């Protein structure tokens, strides 16, 4: 610290006037949003009751009936509705299964893509090109209607006789169509994520593994993939969260997931907005839980790449509180 | 005289149109400490990498301990070895890299035990015991639980040496092991290598450390333009260079 003789000089921090102004504007917008959320609107009905006034007369007093603009009472009524919860279960099942398909397929396609054999890398490239290049909604409708061009599916010798066959209509139920469509599409995206992770691992790591005599598979499993994970995990977390919401497309082919469950209810009651809010609240809740999980998984895989492991939110909160407390103490002139 | 550890004759290697090795001939005997010196781009690292098949040579004959590297001769035909056979050959040759190449996601101890457990099929307990022994011998027993990013360059390189030794190799290759180190850390790595040489390990060292070459090596090969230009005992070669190329090179590095 600079000193002027014996006296330490006072340090005046920079004033951020524009930042204050922006904070005020944002603050007003936040307040307006909050107000809207809790605001009530007249229903058009009158609520009247008879009261006794000071003079002993019976008087009829009326006021307008109000209701939440966002019908929170309706939201509350349906939030834990059996059909909504059942739909939520379907959403979770769809998300988990499509991600399992997507990650498995993605890893496979990524490894094929990195093969030195054109016969493997070519088809892998083609797969990614096709499934990333067409909208997932179109793919969904395609698989739902696949029975139109493949009335029956045969399993047997390629180009030879069939050993076992099944009607496509029975196989491609709305659920399986959604599973296949979302899974294949996800596989294409995951393959690029996995490939990026593998490519990001330094070549020297592979050479060191080779020089020890590890086989190619062992090198992949013990050296490359664990390190690629650090690069693969964050975008995969995003994919899971994204898939949770993309699975709502399955409502278009009559899979009763949480959105379709909400639609089924509001098509009868016309309470469209409250039921969309119900679905949104569930999506938000699950997304929040997934984000927290993602943070801890990322922390686990950062082992060795960072000198210090990042703090958990609780540790960070403790540090921040201590920091703020410390600031106040120093400002009052107490040394800490 | 027993069979030489490494025998190379006419070893050639090209990267595209660039011919890096143009017929390398050399012999390294059991227990030798051989240093490869030469200007950058002379092919010394490439040759070293051919010895454990990290690079595949295009022509010539290269044997380690009497066995062809990467091929098997049956009659008059050479059969390329498959992944598993190449791995078996490599597992007996230790290699230390310029950039250490420690596995970043594993602790020092796990780096050393990875090979013994997964290649040699050792039990984790015995592998750990031997690994601790090796880390102690390079002075790093107290760093066993540290990740590479928490170690200095010199410490990382010593772990890398311990990792290679854990495979109990019959031959150790060093690819400019001190070139990526801060000057004050070079000594600790050279000391570990010197100790290894005293214990009778056969070593091939690509290096710019002429002091090490003079003091520890008993074979010196000077490579330039992909050919061994001069070779012999470092005492003779370094003091009385026969070719202009070598005296030119030495005047620059000494």
Coordinates of C-alpha atoms in Angstrom, one line a residue, chain B residues 3-7 30 50-52 62-69 89 92-93 170-171:
Chain B
X3 CA 23.4 -61.2 -29.3
X4 CA 23.3 -57.4 -29.6
X5 CA 20.3 -55.6 -28.0
X6 CA 19.6 -53.5 -31.1
X7 CA 20.8 -54.1 -34.6
X30 CA 23.5 -55.4 -23.9
X50 CA 11.0 -47.0 -34.8
X51 CA 12.7 -49.1 -32.1
X52 CA 9.4 -49.6 -30.2
X62 CA 15.7 -53.5 -37.3
X63 CA 15.9 -56.1 -34.5
X64 CA 15.6 -55.8 -30.8
X65 CA 17.1 -58.7 -28.8
X66 CA 17.2 -60.7 -32.0
X67 CA 13.5 -60.2 -32.9
X68 CA 12.4 -58.1 -35.8
X69 CA 10.5 -55.0 -34.8
X89 CA 7.2 -56.4 -27.9
X92 CA 9.6 -55.1 -22.8
X93 CA 10.9 -51.7 -24.0
X170 CA 15.2 -55.0 -21.0
X171 CA 15.8 -51.8 -22.9

